[in-house]
PDB file of C-alpha atoms and ligand atoms in Angstrom:
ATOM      1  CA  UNK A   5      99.703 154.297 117.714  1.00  0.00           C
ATOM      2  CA  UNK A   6      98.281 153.309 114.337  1.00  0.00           C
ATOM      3  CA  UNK A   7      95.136 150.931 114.518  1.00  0.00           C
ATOM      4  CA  UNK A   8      95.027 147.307 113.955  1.00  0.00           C
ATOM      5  CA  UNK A   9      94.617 146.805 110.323  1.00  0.00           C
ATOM      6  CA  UNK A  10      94.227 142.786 108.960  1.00  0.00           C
ATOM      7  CA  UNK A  11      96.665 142.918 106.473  1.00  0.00           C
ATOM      8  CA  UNK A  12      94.860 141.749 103.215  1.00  0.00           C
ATOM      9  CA  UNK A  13      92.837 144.968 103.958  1.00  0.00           C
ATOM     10  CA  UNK A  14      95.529 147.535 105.382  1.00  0.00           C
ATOM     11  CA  UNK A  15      96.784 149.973 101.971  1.00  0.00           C
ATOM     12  CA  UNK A  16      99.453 151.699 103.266  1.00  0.00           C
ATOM     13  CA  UNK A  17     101.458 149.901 105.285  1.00  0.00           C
ATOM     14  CA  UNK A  18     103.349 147.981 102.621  1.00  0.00           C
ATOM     15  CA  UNK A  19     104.677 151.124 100.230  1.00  0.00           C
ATOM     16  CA  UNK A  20     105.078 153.207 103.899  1.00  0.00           C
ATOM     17  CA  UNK A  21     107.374 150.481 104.434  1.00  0.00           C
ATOM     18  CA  UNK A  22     109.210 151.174 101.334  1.00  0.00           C
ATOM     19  CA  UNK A  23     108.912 154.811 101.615  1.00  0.00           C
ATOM     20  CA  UNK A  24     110.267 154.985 104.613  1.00  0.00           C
ATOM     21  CA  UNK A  25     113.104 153.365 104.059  1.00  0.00           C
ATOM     22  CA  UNK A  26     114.076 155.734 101.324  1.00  0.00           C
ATOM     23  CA  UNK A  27     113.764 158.408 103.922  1.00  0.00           C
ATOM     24  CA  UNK A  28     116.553 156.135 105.561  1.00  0.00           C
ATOM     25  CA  UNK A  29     118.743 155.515 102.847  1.00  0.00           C
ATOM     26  CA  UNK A  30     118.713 159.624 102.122  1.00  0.00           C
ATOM     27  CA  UNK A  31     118.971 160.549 105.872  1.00  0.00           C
ATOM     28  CA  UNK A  32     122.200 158.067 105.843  1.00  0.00           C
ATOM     29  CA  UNK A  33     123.697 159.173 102.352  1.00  0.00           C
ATOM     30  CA  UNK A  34     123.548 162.859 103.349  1.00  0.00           C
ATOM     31  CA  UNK A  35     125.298 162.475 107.059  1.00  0.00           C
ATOM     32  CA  UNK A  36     127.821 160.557 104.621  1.00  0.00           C
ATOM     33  CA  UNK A  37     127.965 163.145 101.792  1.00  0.00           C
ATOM     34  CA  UNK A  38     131.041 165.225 101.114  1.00  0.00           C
ATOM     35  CA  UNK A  39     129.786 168.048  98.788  1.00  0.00           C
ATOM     36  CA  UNK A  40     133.468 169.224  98.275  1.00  0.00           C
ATOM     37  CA  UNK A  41     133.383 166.062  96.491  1.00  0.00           C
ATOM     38  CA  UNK A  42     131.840 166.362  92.351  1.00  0.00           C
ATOM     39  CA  UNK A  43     131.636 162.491  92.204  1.00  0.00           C
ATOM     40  CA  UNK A  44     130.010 162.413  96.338  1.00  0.00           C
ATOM     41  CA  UNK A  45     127.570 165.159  95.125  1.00  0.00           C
ATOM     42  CA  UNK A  46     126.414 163.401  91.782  1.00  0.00           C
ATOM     43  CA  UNK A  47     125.860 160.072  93.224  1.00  0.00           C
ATOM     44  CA  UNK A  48     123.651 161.681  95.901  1.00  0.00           C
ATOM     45  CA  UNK A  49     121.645 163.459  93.168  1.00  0.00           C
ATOM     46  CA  UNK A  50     120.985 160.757  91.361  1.00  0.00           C
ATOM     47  CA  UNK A  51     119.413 158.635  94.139  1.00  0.00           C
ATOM     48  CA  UNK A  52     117.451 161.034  95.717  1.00  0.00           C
ATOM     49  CA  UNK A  53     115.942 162.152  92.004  1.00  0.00           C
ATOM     50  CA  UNK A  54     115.012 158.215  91.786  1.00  0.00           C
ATOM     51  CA  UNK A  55     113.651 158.556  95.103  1.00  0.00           C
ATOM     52  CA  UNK A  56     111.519 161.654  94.775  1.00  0.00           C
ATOM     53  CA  UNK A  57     110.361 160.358  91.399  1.00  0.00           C
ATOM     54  CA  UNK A  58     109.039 156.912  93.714  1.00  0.00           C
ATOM     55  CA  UNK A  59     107.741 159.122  96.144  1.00  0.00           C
ATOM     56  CA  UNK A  60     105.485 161.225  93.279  1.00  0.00           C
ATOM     57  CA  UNK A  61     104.721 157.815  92.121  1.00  0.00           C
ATOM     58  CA  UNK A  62     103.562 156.671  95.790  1.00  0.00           C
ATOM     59  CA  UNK A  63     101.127 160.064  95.414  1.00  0.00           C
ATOM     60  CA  UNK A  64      99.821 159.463  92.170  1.00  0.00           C
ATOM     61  CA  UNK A  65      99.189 156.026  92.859  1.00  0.00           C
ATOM     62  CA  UNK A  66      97.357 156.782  96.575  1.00  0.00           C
ATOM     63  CA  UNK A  67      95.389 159.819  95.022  1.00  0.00           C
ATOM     64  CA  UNK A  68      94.063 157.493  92.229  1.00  0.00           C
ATOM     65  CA  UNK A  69      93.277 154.354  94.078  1.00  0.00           C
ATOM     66  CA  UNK A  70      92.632 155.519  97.257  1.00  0.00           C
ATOM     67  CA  UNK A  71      91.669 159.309  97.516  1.00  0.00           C
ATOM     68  CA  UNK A  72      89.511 159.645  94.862  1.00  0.00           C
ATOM     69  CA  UNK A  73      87.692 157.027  96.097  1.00  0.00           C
ATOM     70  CA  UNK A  74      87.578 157.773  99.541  1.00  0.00           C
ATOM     71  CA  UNK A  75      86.153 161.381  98.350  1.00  0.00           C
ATOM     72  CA  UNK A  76      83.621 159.918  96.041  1.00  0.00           C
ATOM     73  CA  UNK A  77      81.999 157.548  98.899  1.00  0.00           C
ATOM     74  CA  UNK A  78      82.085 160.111 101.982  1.00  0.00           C
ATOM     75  CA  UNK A  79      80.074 162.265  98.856  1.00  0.00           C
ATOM     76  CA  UNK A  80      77.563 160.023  98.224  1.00  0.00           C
ATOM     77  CA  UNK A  81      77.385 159.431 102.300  1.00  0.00           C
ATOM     78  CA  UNK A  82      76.931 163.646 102.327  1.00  0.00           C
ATOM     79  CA  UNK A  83      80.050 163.023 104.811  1.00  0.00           C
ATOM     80  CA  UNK A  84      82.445 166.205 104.846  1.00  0.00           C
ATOM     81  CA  UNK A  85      85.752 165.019 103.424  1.00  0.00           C
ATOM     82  CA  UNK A  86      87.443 168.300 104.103  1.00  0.00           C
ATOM     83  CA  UNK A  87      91.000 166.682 105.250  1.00  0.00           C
ATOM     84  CA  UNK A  88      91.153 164.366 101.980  1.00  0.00           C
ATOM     85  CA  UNK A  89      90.461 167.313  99.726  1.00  0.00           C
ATOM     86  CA  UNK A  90      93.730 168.507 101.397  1.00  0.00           C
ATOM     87  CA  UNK A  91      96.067 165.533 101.398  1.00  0.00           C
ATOM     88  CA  UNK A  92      98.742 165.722  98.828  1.00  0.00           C
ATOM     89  CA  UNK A  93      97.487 169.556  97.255  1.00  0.00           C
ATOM     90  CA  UNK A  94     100.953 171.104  97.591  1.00  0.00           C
ATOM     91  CA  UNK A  95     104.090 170.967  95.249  1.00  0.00           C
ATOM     92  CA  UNK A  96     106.713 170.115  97.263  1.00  0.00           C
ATOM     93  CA  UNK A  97     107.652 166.708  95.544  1.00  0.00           C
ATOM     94  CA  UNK A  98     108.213 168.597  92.444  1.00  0.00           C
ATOM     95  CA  UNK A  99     109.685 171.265  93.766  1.00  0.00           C
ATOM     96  CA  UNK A 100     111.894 168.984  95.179  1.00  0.00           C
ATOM     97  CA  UNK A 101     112.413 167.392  91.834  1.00  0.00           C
ATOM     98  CA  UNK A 102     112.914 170.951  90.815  1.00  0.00           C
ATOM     99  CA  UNK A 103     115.856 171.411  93.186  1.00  0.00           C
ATOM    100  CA  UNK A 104     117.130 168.321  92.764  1.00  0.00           C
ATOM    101  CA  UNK A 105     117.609 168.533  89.438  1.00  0.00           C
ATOM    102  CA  UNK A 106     119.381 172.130  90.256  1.00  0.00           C
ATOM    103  CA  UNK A 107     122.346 170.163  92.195  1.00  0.00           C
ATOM    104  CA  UNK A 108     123.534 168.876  89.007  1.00  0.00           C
ATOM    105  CA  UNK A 109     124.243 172.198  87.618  1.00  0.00           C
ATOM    106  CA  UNK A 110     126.533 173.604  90.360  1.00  0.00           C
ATOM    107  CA  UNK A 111     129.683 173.012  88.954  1.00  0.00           C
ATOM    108  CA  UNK A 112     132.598 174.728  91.363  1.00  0.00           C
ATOM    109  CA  UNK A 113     133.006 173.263  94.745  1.00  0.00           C
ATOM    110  CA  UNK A 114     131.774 176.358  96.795  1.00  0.00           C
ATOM    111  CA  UNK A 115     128.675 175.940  94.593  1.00  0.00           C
ATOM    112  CA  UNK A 116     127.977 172.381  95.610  1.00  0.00           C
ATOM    113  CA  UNK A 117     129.012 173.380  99.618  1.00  0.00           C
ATOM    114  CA  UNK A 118     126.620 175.984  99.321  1.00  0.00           C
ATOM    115  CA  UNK A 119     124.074 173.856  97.366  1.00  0.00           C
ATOM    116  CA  UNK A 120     124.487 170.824  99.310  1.00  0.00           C
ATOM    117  CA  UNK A 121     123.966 172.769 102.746  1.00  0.00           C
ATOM    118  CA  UNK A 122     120.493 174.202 101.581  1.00  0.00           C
ATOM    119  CA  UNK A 123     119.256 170.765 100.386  1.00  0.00           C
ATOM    120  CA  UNK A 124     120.141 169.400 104.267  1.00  0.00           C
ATOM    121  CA  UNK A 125     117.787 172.198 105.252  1.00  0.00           C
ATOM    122  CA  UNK A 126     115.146 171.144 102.427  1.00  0.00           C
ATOM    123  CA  UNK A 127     115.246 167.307 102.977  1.00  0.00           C
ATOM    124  CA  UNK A 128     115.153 167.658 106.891  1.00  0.00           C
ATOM    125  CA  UNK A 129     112.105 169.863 106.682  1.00  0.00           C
ATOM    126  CA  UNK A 130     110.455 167.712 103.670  1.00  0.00           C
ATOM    127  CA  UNK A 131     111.469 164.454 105.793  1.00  0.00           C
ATOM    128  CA  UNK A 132     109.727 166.168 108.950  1.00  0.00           C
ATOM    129  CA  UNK A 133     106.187 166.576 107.238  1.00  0.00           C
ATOM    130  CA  UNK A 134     106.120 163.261 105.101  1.00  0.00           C
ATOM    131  CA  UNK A 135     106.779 161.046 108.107  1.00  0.00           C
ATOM    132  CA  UNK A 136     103.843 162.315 109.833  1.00  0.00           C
ATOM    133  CA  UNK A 137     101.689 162.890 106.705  1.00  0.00           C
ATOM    134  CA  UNK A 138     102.145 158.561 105.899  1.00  0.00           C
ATOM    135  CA  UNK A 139     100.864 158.509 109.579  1.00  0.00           C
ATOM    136  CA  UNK A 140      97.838 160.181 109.339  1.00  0.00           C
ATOM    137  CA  UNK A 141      96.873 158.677 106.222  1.00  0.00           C
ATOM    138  CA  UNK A 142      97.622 155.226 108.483  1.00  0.00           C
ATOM    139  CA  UNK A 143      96.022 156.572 111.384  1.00  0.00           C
ATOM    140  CA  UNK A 144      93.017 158.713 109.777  1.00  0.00           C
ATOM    141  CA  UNK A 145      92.108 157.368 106.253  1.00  0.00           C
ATOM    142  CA  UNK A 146      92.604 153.751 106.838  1.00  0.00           C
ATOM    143  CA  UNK A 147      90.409 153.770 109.369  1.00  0.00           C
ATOM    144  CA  UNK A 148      87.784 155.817 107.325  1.00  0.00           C
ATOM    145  CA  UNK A 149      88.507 153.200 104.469  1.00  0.00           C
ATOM    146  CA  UNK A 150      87.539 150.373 106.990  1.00  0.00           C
ATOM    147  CA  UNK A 151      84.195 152.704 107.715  1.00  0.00           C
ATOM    148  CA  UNK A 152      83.380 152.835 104.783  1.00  0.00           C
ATOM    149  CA  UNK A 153      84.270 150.371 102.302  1.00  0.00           C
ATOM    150  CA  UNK A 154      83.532 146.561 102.028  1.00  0.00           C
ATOM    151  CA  UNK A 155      86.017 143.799 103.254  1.00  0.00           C
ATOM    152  CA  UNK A 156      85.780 143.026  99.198  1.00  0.00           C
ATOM    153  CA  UNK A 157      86.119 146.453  98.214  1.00  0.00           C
ATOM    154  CA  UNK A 158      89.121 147.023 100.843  1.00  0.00           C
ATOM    155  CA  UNK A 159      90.605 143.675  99.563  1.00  0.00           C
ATOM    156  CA  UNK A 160      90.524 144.903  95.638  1.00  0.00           C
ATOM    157  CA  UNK A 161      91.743 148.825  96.483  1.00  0.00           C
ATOM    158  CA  UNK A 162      95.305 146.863  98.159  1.00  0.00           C
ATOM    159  CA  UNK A 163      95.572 144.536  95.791  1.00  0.00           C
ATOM    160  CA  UNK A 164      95.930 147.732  92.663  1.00  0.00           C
ATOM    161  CA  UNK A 165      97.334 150.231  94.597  1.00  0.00           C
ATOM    162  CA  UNK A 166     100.224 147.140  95.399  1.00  0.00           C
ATOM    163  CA  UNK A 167      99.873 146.070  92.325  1.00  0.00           C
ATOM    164  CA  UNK A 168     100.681 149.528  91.246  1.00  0.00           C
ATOM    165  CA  UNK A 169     103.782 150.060  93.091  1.00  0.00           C
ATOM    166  CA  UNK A 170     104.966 147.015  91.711  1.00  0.00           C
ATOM    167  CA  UNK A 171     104.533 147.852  87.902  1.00  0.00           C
ATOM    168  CA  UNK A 172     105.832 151.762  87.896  1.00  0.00           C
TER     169      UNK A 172
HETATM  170 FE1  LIG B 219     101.436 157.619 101.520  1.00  0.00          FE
HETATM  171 FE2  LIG B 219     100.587 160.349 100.747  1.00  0.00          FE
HETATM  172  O1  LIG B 219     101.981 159.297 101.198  1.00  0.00           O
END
């Protein structure tokens, strides 16, 4: 169970929220999904590219406000920051993007039943490492911010990085 976090300090929980229920909305639209279907197929495509887009967003955002950050103080604290070196090093939202933007190619309907039942696979497996990646960075780096970082420092890094979400 994630920490207690006072809320005008706690950077995550507010875009996991959001996040999270994008992983909804997908999860839903595919069990609903007839690929057989070109207009089904298209309409699916074009909300989970919105979606991955907010979800590179959500990175870019976290690895500029927050993980940088968080690297640059456990450095000056000679503190080995080996697991936020890792967080967020692999491709997979663009190659996500990449297949996403695929889908809309695949013009015949045994193309999109084909197509459709590999991205099932991909989202499933992408949905079962980013729900447990936004809890360890609840679990694991907000409680290293709260080590680390001033109540005024913690205050300032929520305020941008929701600030942030709000203006992309
Ligand atoms: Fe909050 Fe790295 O996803």
């Amino acid at each position: 169970m994630a920490p207690y976090v006072p809320e005008e300090v706690d950077v995550f929980s507010v875009p996991h929220s959001r996040m999270k229920a994008l992983v909804d909305e997908y999860s839903q639209m595919l069990r609903t999904t007839n690929f057989s279907n070109d207009v089904d197929h298209q309409l699916l495509l074009e909300s989970l590219y919105r979606t991955f887009v907010e979800f590179k967003t959500h990175e870019q955002i976290e690895n500029r406000f927050i993980m940088r950050r968080l690297k640059a103080k456990l450095k000056r604290l000679s503190i080995q920051d080996s697991a936020v070196c890792n967080c967020h090093k692999d491709n997979v939202l663009l190659d996500m993007l990449g297949f996403i933007k695929d889908g809309f190619q695949k013009k015949t309907e045994q193309d999109r039943i084909n197509y459709g039942r590999r991205l099932k696979e991909l989202l499933e497996s992408f949905t079962h490492s980013f729900l447990p990646h936004m809890k360890e960075e609840e679990e694991v780096f907000q409680p290293l911010l709260l080590q680390h970082f001033s109540y005024e420092e913690l205050c300032e890094l929520k305020q941008n990085v929701i600030n942030q979400h709000i203006m992309r």
